[in-house]
Coordinates of C-alpha atoms in Angstrom, one line a residue:
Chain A
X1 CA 17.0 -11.3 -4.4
X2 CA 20.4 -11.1 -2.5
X3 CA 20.4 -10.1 1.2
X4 CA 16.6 -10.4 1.5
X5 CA 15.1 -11.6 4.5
X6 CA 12.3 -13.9 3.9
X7 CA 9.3 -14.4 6.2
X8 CA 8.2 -17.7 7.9
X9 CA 5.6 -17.8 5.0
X10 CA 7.7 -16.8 2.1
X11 CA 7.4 -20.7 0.5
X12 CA 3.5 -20.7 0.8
X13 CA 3.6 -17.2 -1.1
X14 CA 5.6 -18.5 -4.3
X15 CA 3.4 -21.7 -3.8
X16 CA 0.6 -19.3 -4.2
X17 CA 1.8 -17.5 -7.3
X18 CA 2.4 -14.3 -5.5
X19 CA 4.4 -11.4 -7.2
X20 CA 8.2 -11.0 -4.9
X21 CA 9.4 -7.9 -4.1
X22 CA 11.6 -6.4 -2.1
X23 CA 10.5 -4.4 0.8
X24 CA 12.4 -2.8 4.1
X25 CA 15.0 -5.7 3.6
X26 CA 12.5 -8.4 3.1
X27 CA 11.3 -10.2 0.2
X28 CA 7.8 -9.9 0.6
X29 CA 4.6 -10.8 -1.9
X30 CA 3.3 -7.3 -3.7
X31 CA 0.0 -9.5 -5.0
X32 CA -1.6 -12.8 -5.9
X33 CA -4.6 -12.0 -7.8
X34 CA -4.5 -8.8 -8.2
X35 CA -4.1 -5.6 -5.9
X36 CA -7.9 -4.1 -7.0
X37 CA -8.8 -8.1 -6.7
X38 CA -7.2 -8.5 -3.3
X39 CA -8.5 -4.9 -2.3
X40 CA -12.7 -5.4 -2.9
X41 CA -11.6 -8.9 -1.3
X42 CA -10.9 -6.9 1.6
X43 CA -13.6 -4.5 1.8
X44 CA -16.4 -6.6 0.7
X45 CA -15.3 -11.1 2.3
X46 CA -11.7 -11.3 4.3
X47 CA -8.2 -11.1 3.4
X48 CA -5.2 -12.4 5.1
X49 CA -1.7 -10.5 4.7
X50 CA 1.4 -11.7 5.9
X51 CA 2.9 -9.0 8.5
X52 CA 5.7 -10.8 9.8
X53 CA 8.1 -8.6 8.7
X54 CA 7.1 -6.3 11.2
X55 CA 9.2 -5.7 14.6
X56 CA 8.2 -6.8 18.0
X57 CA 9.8 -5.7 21.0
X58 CA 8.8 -6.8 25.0
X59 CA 9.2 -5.0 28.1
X60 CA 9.2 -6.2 30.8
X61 CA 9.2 -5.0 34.4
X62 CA 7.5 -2.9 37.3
X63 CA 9.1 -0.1 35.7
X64 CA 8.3 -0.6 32.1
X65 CA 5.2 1.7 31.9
X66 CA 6.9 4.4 33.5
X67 CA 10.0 3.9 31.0
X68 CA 7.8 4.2 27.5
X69 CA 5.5 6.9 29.0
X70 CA 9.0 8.6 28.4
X71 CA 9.6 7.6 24.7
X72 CA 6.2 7.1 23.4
X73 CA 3.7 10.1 22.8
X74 CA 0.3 9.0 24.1
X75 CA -0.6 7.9 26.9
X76 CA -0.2 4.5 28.3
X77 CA -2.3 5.2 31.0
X78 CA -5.2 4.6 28.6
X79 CA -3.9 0.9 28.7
X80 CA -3.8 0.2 32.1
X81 CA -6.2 -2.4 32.0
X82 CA -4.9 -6.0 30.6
X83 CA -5.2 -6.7 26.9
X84 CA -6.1 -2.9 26.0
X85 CA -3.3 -1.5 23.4
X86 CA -3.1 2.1 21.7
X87 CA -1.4 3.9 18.6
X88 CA 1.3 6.2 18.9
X89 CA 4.4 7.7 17.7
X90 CA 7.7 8.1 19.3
X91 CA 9.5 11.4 18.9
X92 CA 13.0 12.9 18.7
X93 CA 13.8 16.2 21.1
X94 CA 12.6 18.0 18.4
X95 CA 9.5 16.2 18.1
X96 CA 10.6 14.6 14.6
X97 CA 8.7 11.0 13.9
X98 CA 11.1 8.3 14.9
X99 CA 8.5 5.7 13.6
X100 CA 4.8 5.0 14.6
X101 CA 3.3 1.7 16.7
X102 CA 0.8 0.1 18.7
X103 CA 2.0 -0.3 22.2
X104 CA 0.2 -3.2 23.7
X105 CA -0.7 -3.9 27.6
X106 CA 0.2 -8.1 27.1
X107 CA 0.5 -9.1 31.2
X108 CA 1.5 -8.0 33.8
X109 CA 4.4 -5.8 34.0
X110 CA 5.0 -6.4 30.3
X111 CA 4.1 -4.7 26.9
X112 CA 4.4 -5.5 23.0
X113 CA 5.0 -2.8 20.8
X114 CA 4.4 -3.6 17.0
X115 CA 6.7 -1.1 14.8
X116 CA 7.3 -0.8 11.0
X117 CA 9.9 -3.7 9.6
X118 CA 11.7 -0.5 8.1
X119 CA 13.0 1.4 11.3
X120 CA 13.6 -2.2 13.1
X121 CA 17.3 -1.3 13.6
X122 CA 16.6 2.6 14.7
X123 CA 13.7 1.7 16.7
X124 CA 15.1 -0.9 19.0
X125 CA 18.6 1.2 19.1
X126 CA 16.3 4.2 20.1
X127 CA 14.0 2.5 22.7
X128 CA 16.7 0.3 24.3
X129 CA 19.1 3.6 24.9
X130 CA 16.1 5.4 26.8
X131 CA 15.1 2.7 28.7
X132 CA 16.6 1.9 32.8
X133 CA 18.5 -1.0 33.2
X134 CA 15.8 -2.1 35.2
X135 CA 13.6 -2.6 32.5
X136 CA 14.1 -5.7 30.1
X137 CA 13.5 -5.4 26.6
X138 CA 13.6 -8.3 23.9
X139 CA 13.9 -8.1 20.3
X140 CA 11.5 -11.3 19.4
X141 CA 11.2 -9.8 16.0
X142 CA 12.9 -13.1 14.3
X143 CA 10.2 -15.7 16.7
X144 CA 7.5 -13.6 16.3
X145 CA 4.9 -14.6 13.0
X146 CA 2.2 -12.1 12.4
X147 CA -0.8 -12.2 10.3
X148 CA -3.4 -9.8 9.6
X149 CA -7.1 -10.8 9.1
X150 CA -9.0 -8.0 7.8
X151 CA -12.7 -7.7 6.3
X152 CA -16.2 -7.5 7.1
X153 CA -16.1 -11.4 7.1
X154 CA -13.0 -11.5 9.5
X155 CA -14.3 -11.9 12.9
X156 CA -16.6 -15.0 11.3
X157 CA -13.6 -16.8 10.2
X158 CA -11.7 -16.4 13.3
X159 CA -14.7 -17.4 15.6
X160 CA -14.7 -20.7 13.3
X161 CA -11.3 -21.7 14.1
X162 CA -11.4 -20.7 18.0
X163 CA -14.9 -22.5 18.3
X164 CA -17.4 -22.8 21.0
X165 CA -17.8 -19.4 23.2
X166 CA -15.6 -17.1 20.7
X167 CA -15.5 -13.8 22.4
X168 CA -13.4 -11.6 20.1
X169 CA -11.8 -8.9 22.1
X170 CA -12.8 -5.4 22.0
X171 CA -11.6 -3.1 19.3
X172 CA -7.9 -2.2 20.3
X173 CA -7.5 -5.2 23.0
X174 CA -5.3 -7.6 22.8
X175 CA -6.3 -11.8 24.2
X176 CA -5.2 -15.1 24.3
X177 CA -6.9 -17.5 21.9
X178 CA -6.4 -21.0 20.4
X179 CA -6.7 -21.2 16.2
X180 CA -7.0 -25.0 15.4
X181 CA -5.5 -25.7 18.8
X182 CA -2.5 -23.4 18.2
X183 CA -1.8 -20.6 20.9
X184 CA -1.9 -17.3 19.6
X185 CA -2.6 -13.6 20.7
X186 CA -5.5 -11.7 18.9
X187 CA -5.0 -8.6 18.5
X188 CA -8.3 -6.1 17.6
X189 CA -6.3 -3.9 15.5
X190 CA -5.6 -3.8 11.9
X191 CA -4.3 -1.0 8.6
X192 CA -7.1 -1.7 5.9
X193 CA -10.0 0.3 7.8
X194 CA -11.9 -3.0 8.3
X195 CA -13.2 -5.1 11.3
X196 CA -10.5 -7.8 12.2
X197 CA -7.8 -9.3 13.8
X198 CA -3.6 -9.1 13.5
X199 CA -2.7 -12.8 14.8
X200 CA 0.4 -13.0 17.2
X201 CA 2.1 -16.5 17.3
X202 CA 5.4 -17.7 17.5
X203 CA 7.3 -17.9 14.2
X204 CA 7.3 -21.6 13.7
X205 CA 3.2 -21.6 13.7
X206 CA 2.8 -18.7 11.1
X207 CA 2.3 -21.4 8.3
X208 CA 0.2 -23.5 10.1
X209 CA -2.2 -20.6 10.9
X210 CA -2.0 -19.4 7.4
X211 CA -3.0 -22.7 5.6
X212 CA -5.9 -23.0 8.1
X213 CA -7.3 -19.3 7.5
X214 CA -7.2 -20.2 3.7
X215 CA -9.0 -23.5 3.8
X216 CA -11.5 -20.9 3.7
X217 CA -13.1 -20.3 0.0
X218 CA -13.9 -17.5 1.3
X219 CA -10.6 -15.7 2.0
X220 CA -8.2 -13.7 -0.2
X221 CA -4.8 -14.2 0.3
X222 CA -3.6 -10.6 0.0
X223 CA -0.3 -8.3 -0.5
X224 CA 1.8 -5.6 0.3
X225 CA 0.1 -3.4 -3.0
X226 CA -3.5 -4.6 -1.2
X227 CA -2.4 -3.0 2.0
X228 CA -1.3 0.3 0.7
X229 CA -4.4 0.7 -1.3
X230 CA -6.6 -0.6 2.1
X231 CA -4.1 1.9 4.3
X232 CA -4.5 5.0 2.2
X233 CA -8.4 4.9 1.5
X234 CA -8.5 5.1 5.2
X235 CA -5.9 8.4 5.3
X236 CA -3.4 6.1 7.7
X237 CA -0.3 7.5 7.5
X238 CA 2.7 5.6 6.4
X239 CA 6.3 5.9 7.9
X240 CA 8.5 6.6 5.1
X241 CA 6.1 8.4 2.7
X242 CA 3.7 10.6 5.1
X243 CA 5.9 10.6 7.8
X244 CA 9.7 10.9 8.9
X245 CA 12.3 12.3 11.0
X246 CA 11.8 15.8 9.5
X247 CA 7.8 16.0 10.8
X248 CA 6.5 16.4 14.1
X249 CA 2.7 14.7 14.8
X250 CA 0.5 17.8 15.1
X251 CA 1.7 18.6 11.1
X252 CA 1.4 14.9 10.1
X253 CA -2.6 15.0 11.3
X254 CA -1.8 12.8 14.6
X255 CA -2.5 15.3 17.4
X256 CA -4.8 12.8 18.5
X257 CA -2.2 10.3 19.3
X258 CA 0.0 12.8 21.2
X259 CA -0.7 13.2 25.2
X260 CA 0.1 16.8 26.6
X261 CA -0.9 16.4 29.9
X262 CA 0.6 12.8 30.1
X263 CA 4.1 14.5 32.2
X264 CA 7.4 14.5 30.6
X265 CA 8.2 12.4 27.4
X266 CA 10.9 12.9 25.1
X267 CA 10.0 16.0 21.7
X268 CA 6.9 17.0 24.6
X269 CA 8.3 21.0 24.3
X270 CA 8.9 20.7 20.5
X271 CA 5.2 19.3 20.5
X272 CA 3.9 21.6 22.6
X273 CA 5.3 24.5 21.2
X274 CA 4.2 23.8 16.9
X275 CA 0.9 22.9 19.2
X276 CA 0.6 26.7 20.3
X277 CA 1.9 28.4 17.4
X278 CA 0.4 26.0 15.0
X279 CA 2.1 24.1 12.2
X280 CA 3.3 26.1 8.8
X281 CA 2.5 22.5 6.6
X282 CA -0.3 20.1 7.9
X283 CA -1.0 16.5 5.9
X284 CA -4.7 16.5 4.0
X285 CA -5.8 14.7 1.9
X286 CA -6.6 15.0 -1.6
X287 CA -9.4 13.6 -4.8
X288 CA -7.7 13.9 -7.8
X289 CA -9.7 14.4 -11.5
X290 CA -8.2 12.4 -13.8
X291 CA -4.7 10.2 -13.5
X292 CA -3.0 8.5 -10.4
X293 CA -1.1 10.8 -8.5
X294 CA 2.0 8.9 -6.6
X295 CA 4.6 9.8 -4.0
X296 CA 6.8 13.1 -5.3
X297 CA 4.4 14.5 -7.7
X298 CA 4.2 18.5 -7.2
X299 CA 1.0 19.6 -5.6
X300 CA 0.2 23.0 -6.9
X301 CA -2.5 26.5 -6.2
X302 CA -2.5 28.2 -9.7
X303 CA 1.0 27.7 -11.1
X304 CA 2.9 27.7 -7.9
X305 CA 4.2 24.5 -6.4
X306 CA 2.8 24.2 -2.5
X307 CA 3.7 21.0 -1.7
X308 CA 4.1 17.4 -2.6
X309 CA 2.5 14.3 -2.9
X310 CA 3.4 12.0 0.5
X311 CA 1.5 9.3 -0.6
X312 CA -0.6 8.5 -3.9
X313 CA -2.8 6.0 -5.2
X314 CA -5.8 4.8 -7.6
X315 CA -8.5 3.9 -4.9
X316 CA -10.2 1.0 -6.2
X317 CA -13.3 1.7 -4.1
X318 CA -13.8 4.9 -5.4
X319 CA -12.2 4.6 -8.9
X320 CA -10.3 7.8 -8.4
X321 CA -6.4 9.1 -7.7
X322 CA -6.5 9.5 -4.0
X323 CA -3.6 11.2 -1.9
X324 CA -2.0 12.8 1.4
X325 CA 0.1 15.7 0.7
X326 CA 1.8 18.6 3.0
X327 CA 0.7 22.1 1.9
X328 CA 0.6 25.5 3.7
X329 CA -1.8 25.2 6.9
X330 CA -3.4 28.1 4.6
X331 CA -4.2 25.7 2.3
X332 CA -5.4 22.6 4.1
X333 CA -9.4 23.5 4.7
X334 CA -11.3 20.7 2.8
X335 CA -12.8 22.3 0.1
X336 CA -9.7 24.4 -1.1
X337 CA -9.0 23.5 -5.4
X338 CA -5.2 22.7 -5.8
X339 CA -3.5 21.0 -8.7
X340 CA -1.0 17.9 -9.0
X341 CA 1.2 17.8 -11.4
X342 CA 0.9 14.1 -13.3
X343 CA 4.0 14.4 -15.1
X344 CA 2.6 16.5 -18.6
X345 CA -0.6 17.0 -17.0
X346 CA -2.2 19.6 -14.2
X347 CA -4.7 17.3 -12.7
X348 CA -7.6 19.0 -10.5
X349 CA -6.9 18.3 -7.3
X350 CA -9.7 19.3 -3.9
X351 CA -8.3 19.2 -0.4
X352 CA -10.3 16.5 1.7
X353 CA -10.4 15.5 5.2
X354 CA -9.7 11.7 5.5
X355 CA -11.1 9.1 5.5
X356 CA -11.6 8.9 2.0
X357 CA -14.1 5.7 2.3
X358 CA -16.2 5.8 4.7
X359 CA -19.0 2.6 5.6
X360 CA -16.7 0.1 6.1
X361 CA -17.0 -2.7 8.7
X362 CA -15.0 -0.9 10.7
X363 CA -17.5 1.7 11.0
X364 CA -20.2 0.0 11.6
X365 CA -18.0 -1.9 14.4
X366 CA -18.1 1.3 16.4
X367 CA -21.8 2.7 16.0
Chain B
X1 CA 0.6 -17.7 -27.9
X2 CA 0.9 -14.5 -29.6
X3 CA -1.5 -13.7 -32.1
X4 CA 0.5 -14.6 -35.8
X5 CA -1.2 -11.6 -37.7
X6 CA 0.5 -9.2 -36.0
X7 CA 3.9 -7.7 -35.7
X8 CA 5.6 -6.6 -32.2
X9 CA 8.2 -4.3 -30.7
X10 CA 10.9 -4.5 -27.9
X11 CA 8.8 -2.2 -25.7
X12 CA 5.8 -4.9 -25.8
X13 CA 3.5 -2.9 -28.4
X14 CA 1.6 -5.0 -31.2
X15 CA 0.2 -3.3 -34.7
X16 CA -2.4 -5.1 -37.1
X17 CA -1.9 -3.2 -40.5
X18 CA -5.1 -3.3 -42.6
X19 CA -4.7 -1.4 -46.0
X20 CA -2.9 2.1 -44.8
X21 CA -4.2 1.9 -40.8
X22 CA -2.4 0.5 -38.0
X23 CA -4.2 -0.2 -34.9
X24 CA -2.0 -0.4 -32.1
X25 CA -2.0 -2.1 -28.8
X26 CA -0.5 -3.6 -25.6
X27 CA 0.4 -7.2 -25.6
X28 CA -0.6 -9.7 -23.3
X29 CA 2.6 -10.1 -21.7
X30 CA 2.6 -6.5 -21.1
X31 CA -0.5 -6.1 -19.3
X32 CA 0.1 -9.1 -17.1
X33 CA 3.5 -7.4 -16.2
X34 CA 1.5 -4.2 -15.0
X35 CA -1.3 -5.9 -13.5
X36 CA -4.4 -4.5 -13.3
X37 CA -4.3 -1.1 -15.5
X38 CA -6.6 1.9 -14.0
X39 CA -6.0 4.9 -17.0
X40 CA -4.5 5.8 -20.2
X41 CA -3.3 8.3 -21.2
X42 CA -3.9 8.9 -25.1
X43 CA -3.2 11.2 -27.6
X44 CA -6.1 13.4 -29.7
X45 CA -6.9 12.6 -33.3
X46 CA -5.3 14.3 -35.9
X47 CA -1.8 14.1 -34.0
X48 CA 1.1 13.0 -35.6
X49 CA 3.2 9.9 -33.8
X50 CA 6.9 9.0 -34.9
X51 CA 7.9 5.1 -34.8
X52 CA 9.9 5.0 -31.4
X53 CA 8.7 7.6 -29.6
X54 CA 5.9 8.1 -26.4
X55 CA 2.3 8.5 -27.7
X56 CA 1.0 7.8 -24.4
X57 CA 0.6 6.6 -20.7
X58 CA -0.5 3.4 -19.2
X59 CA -0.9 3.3 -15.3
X60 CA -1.4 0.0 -12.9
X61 CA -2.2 0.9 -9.1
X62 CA 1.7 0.5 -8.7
X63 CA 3.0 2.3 -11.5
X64 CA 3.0 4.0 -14.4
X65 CA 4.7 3.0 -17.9
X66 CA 5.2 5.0 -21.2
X67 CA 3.7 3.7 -24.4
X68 CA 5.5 3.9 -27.3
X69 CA 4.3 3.5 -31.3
X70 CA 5.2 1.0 -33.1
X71 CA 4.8 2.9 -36.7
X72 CA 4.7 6.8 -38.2
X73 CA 1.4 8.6 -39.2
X74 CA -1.2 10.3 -38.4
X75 CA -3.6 9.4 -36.0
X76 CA -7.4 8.9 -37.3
X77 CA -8.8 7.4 -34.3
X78 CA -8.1 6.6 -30.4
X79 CA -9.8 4.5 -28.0
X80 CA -12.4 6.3 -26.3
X81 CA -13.9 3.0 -24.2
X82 CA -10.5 2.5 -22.4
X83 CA -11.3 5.9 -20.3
X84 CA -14.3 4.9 -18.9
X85 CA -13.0 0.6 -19.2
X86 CA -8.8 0.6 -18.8
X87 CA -9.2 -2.8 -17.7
X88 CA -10.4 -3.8 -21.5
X89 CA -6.7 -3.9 -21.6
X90 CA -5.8 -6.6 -19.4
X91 CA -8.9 -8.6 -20.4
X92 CA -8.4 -7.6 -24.3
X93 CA -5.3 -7.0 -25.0
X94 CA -5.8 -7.1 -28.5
X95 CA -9.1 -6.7 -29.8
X96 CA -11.3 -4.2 -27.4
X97 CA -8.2 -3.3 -25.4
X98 CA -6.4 -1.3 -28.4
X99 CA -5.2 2.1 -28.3
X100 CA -4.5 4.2 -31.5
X101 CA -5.5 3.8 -35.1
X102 CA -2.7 5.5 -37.4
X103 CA -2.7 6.1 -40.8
X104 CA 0.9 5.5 -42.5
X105 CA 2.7 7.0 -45.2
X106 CA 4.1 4.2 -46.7
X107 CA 2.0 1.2 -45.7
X108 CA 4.8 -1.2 -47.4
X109 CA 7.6 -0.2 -45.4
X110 CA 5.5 0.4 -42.0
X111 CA 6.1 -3.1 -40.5
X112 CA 9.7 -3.2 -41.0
X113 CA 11.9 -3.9 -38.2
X114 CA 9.5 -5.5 -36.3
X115 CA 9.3 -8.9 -34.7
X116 CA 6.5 -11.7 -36.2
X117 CA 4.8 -13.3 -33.2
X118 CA 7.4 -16.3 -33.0
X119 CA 10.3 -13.8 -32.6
X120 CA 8.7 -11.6 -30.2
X121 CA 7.7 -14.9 -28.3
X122 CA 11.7 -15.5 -28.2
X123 CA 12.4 -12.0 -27.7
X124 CA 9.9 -12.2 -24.6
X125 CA 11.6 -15.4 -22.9
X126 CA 14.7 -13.5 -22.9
X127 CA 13.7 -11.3 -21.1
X128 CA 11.3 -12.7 -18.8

């Protein structure tokens, strides 16, 4: 696969017997066992997926908060405190999504923001022209390795490899931990809906860390099809298919991760003003009858197309086509009977409100 | 590897004639290329299918594939286990995992221009 990047782990992945594909520019494992396999592995023991693809960008500086209060929508006064991190988007003028991350509070004066592999290029490009001179931003992208432990089992596993006096941080906090002796920052965080981790080291130790975590029976070496199924079961929205330059986050369901009253950041008056008016399209989610509906497929009320699918799957917890689609804001009360178009087939189709598994470890982390 | 008593087609469909009925399947290389399979989509008894053409759907969480028939007739019978089981498919590719049963016209000319196992075996490391 020409002009593919490959990850720090890509060797232990073909070692592994893991499916290549390509992905954003990488070449990047779509399964090992199996993506239902790899999924229940996920929801039910631990399962470790290879994120290094991913970007990560430092700021540094005494005006570095100040600086992506501008670009980022929520607030990173909720991250004041060291080690706490949050979820946001960063808009356009027009309050289009430029991409989605998890900005993280790392020291003093400095912050890690994780992005989507992607919008690397636009991302950095956008951040690094809104940003002061006196703010200094590094692309450690290429240094950085990044591994996601997920599952109910996830926290046991890394307490194991940490050892005497684990303290996991709290969920959405960011610490500095030792796996096997190796430095590393845990982060809380995570895309499948489970309890977990997403391990930050330096590039040179992903393998290391990855062959410890599986010298566990117990955990499932998992892949990019694994994640998509874990993602969308949740209702998490993915750049690219329920998201992009041409939606603004109250349509896109992520009001939540937008801060009003923060002061001035950049698509704040586009925001504000779909906010007040409310938006004509707004992202639900959907159970379909009978077929797997995927990305494209025409979402209909009666005969008349009203929208299409953003993102589509088979849901191997429930057994059942799952997806997120845009339809009129008419349209979006859970409950409401539409249609999706599975090629020959009108499948029945009822507007939900994510997420579309509910119980997980996650869950239970909270309460 | 592949099953001798049956005869294969370049899209990766097998067929076991037995007096005038062909039962029709998937073949193991097939379902290991789609991974796990979730549904399929199959015709209703009494339709006709034409050698070459779509009778069907097969979908893996990733994608979704056409199936196409190996052999003309009528069909007398489809696989009513794989709605509630598509994964007999990837677990029995060619015994419970089989999709249509189709009577042919002309039973003696229904397997020609098909591969025996050996050739489909070459025809599949080709490709592969």
């Amino acid at each position: 696969m020409d002009g593919l990047k490959r990850t720090p782990l890509y060797d232990e992945h073909v070692a592994l017997g893991a499916r290549m594909v390509p992905f954003a520019g990488w070449e990047m494992p779509v399964q090992y066992a199996g993506i239902i396999e790899e999924h229940l592995a996920v929801r039910q023991r631990v399962g470790v997926f290879d994120v290094c693809h991913m970007s990560e960008f430092r700021f540094f500086g005494f005006d570095a908060k100040d600086a992506l209060q501008r670009i980022v929508t929520n607030d990173l006064g909720k991250i004041d405190e060291l080690g706490r991190a949050v979820y946001t988007v960063m808009c356009d003028e027009d309050g289009g999504i430029i991409d989605d991350l998890i900005v993280y509070h790392t020291g003093d004066l400095e912050y890690l923001v994780i992005a989507n592999a992607a919008n690397h290029d636009a991302d950095w490009d956008w951040i690094t022209s809104h940003l002061p001179a006196s703010v200094e931003a590094v692309d450690e992208s290429d240094r950085t390795g990044l591994i996601a432990v997920q599952g109910p089992q996830a926290l046991r596993v890394i307490g194991e490899l940490v050892g005497e006096g684990f303290e996991p941080p709290s969920r959405f906090s960011i610490a500095e931990a030792r796996l096997g002796g190796i430095p590393v920052l845990l982060a809380r965080t995570g895309y499948t809906g489970e309890d977990g981790v997403e391990i930050v080291c330096h590039a040179s130790n992903a393998v290391a860390i990855w062959r410890l975590l599986l010298s566990f029976p117990e955990v499932q070496p998992c892949g990019l099809g694994a994640r998509d199924t874990l993602r969308l079961e949740m209702g998490y929205a993915l750049y690219g298919s329920d998201m992009d330059r041409g939606v603004d986050p109250i349509s896109a369901g992520l009001g939540w991760a937008v801060s009003l009253g923060k002061g001035d950041f950049i698509g704040c008056e586009a925001i504000a003003r779909i906010k007040e008016v409310g938006p004509k399209q707004r992202l639900v989610g959907l159970v379909v009858d009978e077929g797997v509906p995927r990305h494209g497929y025409p979402v209909l009320q009666g005969e008349t197309e009203v929208g299409k699918v953003a993102s589509g799957t088979f849901s191997p917890t429930l057994r059942q086509g799952i997806a997120t689609a845009y339809v009129p804001a008419a349209l979006a009360s859970p409950g409401t009977e539409l249609g999706v178009a599975i090629r020959k087939k009108v499948s029945k189709a009822v507007v939900v409100r994510p997420p579309f598994v509910k119980g997980t470890s996650l869950d239970k982390a909270a309460s | 590897m592949y099953p001798a008593d049956l005869r294969y087609d370049r899209e990766h469909e097998w067929v076991r004639l037995d007096g005038d009925v062909a039962t029709v399947g998937i073949t193991d290389y097939a379902q290991d290329q789609l991974g796990e399979v979730v549904y399929v989509d199959l015709p209703s008894v009494g339709d006709e299918v034409v050698a070459g053409d779509s009778f069907g759907e097969i979908e893996s969480v990733k994608s979704v594939s056409e199936l196409f028939s190996p052999v003309s007739g009528e069909i007398i019978e489809v696989n009513d286990a794989l709605a509630d089981s598509p994964e007999l498919v990837n677990s029995s590719p060619y015994e419970d995992g089989w999709m249509i049963k189709v009577r042919v016209a002309d039973p003696d000319a229904a397997l020609d221009g098909l591969m025996t196992a050996d050739e489909y075996e070459a025809f599949v490391s080709e490709e592969a």
